Coordinates of C-alpha atoms and ligand atoms in Angstrom, one line a residue:
X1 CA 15.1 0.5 -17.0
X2 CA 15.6 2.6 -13.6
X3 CA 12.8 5.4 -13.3
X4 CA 14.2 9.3 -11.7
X5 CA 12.1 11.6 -10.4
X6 CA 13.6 15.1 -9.9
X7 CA 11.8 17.6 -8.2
X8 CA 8.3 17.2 -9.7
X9 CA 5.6 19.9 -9.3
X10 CA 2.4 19.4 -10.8
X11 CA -0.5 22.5 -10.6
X12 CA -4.0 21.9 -11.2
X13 CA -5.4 25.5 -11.0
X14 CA -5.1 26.5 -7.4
X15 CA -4.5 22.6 -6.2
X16 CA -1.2 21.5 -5.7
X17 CA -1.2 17.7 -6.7
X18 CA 2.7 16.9 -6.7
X19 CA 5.0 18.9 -4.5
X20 CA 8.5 19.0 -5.1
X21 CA 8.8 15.0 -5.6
X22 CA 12.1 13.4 -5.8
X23 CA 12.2 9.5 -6.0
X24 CA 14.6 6.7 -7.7
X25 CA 12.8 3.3 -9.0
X26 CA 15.8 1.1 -9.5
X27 CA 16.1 -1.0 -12.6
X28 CA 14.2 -4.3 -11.7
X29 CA 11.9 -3.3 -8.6
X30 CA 8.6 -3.7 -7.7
X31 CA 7.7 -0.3 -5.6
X32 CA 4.6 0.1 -4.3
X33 CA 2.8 3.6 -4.1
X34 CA 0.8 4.0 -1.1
X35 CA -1.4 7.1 0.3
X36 CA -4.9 8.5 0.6
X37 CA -7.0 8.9 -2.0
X38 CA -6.3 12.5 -4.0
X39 CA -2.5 12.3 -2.5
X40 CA -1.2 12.3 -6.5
X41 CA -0.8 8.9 -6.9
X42 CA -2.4 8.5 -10.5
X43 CA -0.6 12.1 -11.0
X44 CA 2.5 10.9 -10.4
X45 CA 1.8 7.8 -12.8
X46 CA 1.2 9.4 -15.6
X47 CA 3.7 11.9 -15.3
X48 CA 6.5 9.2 -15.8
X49 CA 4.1 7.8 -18.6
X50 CA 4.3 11.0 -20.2
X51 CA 0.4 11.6 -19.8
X52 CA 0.8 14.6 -17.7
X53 CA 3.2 17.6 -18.4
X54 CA 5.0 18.6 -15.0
X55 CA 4.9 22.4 -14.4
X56 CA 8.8 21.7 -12.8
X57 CA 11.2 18.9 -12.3
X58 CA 12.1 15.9 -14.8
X59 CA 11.1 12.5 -15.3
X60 CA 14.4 10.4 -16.2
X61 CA 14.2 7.3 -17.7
X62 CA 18.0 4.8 -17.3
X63 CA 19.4 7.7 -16.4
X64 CA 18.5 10.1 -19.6
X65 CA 15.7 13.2 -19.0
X66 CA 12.9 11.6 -21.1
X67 CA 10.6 15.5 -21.0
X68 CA 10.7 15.1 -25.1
X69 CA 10.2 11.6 -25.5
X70 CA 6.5 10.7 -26.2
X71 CA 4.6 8.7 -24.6
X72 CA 4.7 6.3 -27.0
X73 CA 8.6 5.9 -27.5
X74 CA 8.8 5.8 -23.6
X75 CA 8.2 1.6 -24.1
X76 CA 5.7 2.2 -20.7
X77 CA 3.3 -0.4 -20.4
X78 CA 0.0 1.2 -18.3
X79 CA -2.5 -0.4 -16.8
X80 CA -5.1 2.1 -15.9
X81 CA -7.0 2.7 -12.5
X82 CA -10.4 2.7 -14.2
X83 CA -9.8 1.8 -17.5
X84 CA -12.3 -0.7 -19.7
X85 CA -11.2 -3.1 -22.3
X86 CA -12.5 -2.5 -25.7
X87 CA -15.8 -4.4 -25.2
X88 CA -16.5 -5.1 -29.1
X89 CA -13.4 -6.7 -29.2
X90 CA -12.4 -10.5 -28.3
X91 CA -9.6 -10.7 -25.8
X92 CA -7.5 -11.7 -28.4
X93 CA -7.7 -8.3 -30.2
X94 CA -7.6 -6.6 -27.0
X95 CA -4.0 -7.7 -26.3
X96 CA -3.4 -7.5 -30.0
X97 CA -4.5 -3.9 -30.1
X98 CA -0.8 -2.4 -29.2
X99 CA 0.8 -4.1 -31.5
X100 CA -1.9 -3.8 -34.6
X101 CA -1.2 0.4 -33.9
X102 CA 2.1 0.7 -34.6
X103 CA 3.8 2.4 -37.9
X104 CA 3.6 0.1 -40.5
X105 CA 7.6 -0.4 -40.3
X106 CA 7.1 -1.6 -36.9
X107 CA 4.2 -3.8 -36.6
X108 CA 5.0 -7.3 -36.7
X109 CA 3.3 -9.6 -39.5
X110 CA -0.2 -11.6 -38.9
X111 CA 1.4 -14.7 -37.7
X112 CA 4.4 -13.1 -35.2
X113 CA 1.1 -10.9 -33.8
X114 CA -0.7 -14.3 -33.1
X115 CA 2.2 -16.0 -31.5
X116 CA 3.2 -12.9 -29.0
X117 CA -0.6 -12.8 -28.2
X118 CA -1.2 -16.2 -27.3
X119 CA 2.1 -16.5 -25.5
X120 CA 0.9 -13.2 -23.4
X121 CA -1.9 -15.1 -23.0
X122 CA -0.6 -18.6 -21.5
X123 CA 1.3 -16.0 -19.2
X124 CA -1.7 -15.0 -17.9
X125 CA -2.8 -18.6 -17.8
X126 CA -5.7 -17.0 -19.8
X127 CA -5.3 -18.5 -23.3
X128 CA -8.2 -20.2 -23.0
X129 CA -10.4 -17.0 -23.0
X130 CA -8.8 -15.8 -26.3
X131 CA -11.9 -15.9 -28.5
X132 CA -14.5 -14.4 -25.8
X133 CA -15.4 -11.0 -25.5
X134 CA -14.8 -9.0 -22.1
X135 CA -18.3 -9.1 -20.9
X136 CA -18.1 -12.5 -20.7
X137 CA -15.3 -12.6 -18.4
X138 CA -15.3 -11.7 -14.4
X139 CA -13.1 -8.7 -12.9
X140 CA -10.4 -10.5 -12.1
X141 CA -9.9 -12.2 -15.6
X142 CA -10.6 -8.6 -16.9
X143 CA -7.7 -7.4 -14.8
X144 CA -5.3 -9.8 -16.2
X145 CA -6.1 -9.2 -20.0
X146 CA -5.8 -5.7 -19.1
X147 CA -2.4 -6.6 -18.1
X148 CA -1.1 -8.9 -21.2
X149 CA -2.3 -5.6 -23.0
X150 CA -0.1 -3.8 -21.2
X151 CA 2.5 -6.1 -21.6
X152 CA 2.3 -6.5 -25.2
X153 CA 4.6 -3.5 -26.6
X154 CA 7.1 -5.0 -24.3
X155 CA 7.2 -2.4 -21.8
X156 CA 10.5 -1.6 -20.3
X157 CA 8.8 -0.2 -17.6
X158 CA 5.3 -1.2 -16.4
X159 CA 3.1 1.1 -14.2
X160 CA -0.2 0.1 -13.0
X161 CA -2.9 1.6 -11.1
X162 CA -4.7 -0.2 -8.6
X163 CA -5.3 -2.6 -11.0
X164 CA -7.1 -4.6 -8.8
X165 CA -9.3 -1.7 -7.0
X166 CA -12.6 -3.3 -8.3
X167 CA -12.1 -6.8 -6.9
X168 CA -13.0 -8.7 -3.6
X169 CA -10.9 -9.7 -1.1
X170 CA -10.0 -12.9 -1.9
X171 CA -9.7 -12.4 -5.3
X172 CA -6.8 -9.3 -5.0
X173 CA -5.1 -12.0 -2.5
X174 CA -4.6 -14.5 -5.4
X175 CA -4.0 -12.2 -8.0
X176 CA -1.4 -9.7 -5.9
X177 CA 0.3 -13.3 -5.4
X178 CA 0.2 -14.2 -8.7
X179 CA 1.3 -10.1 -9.9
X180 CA 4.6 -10.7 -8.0
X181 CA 5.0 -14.7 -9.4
X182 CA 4.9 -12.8 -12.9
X183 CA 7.0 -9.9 -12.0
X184 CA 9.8 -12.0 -10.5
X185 CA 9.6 -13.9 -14.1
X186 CA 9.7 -10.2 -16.0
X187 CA 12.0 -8.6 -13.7
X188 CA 10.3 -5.1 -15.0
X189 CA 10.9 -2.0 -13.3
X190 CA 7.4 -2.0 -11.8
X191 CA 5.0 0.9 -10.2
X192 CA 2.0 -0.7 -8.7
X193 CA -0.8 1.7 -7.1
X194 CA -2.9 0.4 -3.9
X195 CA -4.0 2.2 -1.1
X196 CA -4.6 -1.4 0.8
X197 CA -2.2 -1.4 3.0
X198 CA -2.0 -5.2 3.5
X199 CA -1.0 -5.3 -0.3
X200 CA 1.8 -3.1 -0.4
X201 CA 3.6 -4.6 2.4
X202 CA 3.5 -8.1 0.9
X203 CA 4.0 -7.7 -2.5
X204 CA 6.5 -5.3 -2.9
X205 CA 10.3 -4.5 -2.6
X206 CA 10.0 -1.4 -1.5
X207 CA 6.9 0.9 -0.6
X208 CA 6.3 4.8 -1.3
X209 CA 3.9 6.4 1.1
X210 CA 2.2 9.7 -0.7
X211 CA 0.3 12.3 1.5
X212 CA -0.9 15.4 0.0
X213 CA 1.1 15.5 -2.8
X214 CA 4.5 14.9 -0.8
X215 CA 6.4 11.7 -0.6
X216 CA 6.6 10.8 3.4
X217 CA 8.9 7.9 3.8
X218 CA 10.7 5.6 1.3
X219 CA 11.9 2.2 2.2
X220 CA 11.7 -1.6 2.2
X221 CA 8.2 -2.7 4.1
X222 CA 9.8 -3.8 7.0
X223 CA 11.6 -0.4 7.3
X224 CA 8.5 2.3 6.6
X225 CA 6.3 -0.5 9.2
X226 CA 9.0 -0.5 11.7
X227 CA 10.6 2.7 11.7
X228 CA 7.8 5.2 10.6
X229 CA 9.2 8.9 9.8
X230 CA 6.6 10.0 11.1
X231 CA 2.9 10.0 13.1
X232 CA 1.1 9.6 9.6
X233 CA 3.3 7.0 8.3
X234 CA 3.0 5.3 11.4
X235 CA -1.3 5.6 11.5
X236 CA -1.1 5.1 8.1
X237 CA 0.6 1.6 8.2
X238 CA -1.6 -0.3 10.3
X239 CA -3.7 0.3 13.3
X240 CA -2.3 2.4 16.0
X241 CA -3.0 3.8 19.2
X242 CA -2.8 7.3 20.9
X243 CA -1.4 8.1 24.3
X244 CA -1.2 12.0 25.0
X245 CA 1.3 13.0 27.4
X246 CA 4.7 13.2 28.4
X247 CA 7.8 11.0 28.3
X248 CA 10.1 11.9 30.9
X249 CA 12.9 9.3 32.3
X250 CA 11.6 6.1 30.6
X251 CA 8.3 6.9 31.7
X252 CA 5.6 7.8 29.7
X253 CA 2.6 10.1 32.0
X254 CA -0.5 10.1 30.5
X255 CA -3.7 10.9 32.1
X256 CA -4.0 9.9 35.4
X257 CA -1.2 7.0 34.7
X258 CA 2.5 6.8 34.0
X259 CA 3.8 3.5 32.9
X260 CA 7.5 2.3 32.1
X261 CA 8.0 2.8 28.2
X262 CA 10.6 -0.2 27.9
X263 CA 13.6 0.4 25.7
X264 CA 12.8 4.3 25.4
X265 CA 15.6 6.5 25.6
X266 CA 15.7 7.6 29.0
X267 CA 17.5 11.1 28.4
X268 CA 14.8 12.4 26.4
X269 CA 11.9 14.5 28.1
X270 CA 9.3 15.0 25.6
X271 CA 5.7 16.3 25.0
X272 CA 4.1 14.1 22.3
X273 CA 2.1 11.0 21.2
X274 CA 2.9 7.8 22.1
X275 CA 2.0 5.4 19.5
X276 CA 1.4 2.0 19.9
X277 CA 0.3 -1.4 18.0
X278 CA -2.6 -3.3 18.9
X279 CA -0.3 -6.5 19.4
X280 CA 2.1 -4.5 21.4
X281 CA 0.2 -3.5 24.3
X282 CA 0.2 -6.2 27.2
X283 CA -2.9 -6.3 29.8
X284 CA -3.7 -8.4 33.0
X285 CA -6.4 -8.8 35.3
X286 CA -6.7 -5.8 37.8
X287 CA -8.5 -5.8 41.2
X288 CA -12.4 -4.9 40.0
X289 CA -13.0 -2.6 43.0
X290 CA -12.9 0.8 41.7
X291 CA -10.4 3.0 42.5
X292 CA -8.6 -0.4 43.6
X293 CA -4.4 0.7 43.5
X294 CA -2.5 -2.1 41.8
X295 CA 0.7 -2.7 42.9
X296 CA 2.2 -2.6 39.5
X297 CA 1.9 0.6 36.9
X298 CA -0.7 0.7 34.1
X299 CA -3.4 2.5 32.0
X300 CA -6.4 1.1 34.1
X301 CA -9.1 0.0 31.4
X302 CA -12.5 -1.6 31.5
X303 CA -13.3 -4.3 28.8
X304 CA -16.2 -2.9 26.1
X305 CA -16.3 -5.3 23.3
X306 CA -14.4 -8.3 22.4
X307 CA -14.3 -10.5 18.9
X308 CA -12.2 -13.8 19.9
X309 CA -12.5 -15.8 17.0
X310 CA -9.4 -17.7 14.8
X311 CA -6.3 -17.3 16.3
X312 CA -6.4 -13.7 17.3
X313 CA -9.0 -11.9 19.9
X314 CA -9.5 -7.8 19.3
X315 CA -10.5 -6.2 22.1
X316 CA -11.9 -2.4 22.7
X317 CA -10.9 -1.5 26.0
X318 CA -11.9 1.8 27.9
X319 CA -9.2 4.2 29.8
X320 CA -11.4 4.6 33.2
X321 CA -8.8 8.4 33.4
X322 CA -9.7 9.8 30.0
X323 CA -12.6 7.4 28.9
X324 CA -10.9 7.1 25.2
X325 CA -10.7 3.6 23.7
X326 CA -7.6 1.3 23.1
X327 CA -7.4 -1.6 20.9
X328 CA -5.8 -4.4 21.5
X329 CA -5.4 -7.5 20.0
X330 CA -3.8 -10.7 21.8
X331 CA -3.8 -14.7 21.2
X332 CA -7.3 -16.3 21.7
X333 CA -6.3 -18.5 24.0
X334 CA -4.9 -15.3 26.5
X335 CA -7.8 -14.0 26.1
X336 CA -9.7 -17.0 26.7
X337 CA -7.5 -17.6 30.0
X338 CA -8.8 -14.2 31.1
X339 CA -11.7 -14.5 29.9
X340 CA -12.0 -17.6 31.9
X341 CA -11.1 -15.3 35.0
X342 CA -14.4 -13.4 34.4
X343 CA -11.9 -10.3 34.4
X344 CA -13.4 -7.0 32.7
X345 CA -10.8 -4.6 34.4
X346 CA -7.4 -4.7 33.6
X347 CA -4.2 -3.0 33.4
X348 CA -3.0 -1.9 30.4
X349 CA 0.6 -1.3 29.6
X350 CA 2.6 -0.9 26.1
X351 CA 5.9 -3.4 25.5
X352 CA 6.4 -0.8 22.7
X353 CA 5.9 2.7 21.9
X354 CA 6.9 5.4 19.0
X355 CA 6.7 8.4 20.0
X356 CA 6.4 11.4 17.9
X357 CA 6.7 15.2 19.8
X358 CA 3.9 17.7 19.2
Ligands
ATP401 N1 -7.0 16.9 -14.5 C1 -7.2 17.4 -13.3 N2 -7.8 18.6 -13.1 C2 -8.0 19.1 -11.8 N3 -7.6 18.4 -10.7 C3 -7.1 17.2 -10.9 C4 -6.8 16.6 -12.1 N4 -6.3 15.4 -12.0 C5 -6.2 15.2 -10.6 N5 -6.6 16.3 -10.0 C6 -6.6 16.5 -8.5 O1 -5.3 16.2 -8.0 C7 -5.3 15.5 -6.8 C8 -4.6 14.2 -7.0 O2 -5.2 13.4 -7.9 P1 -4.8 11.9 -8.2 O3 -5.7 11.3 -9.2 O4 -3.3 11.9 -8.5 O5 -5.0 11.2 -6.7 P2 -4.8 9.7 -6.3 O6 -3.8 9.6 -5.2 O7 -4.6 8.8 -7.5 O8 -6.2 9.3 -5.6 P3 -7.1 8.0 -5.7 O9 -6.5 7.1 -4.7 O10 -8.5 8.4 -5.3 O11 -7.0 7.4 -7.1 C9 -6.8 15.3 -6.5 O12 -7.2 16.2 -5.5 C10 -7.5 15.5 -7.8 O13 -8.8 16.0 -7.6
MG402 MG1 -5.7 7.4 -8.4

């Protein structure tokens, strides 16, 4: 079932939480939401659950403006950012529970209730747990009961909200994995919540970035990482660094330096930021004596700190014009080859820049 948001604006008092939000969720996706904490995320969930009454704008559901269905006849499965199972109850009347609710003239009998809850459970490769109470499980188990809950009414839709907020790192990396695994089984229209980043960009189709209450960029995760719309986008989506200055003819001046910004329009003059990766800034060894003039053009830099270990080194470099700090991050083994050098100056120059005017 495709998901339409039209124009959504949601007051809290004097705080605006959702501005003027217009999005489409195609039948069959997985979108990730992305943005700060307090952007209207969890807002924005529960509007299109039906939780939250939008002051403007509709919520259609395949197509069909779903402001007087309920929440219950909207067939949404949610799983909740902070959101306990019932702890009296085993797992197995946990998932039960949204079945065991229904009118009478809808509730399945005993028997079809234990067979859709034990099959939710092998989905979850949880069956195993079915008689044990939810103390007695960890987070992550927790996480996936909370989802064969969800997915016991046979959601057309499923929405869930940073459902795996609460859990270490290596744990969310198994279970995001195991998330899509099940949603490429499902094919559900799918909302999932995250403000990790990492998690977004691998497990979804397409990604929504949110910032105060506005929707920034829209597109697959190799378009919003790529082509940002814009500076926050762009800071958002990974590490970046800041070059104040001027473009002008290819060449970006900044501080005391101008350097070649390859591949940049050359008929643009503009006053702005140059941003730029970690991985897409180049250095080489530059003659130690200060004030030294290179023969080639470059951000002149002084090493600070560097982490080499695995198959990536992250350096902190200094700019000797403006004293602020780059980051860059290059193979071990260049940096070992520099390292090797005994080379703590260096010229620093960017292979590729976005620049966004001021
Ligand atoms: N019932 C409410 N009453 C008043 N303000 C609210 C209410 N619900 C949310 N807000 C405010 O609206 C803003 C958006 O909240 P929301 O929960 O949607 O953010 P979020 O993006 O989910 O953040 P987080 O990542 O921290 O979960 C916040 O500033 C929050 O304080
Ligand atoms: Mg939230």
């Amino acid at each position: 079932m495709s998901i339409e948001v039209q124009h959504i604006h949601k007051q809290f008092g004097a705080f605006t939480a959702l501005d003027d939000v217009s999005l489409v969720f195609p039948e069959g996706q997985l979108t990730a939401l992305l943005g700060p904490s307090g952007c209207g995320k969890t807002t924005l969930l529960r509007t299109i659950a039906g939780l939250e009454t939008p002051d403007r704008g509709h919520v259609l559901l395949r197509g069909e403006d779903a402001s007087n269905t309920h929440v219950r006849q909207r067939q949404v499965g949610f799983v909740f950012q902070h959101y306990a199972l019932f702890k009296h109850m085993s797992v197995f009347e946990n998932v039960a529970f949204g079945l065991r609710v229904r009118p009478r003239a809808q509730r399945p009998d005993e028997a079809d209730i234990r067979a859709r809850v034990m099959r939710l459970l092998e989905l979850v490769q949880l069956d195993w747990l079915a008689d044990r109470r939810p103390g007695a499980l960890s987070g992550g188990q927790r996480q996936r009961i909370a989802l064969a809950r969800a997915l016991a009414i046979e959601p057309r839709v499923l929405l869930l909200d940073e459902p795996f907020g609460a859990l270490d790192t290596q744990v969310r990396t198994e279970l995001r994995r195991w998330l899509r695994r099940l949603h490429d089984e499902l094919k559900m229209t799918s909302i999932f919540v995250t403000h990790d980043q990492d998690e977004a960009l691998e497990v979804s189709d397409e990604i929504v970035i949110m910032n105060h209450g506005q929707v920034e960029q829209k597109g697959s995760p190799r378009a919003v990482y790529d082509q940002p719309a814009n500076a926050f986008v762009y800071g958002f989506l990974g590490r970046a660094n800041q070059f104040h200055g001027k473009v002008r003819q290819g060449e970006l001046h900044t501080g005391a330096a101008s350097i070649r910004l390859p591949g940049f329009d050359t008929q643009t003059e503009l006053s702005g930021t140059a941003y730029v990766r970690p991985h897409e800034i180049q250095i080489e060894p530059c003659p130690d004596a200060p004030g030294a003039h290179p023969s080639s053009p470059g951000i002149r830099v002084s090493l600070q700190r560097a982490r080499a270990f695995g198959p990536l080194a992250r350096l902190e470099l200094r700019r000797e014009d403006t004293q602020e700090l780059i980051e860059v991050v290059l193979p071990s083994q260049e940096y070992d080859r520099l390292h090797a050098g005994g080379h703590h100056h260096f010229l620093a120059r960017p292979r590729r820049a976005k620049v966004f005017a001021q």
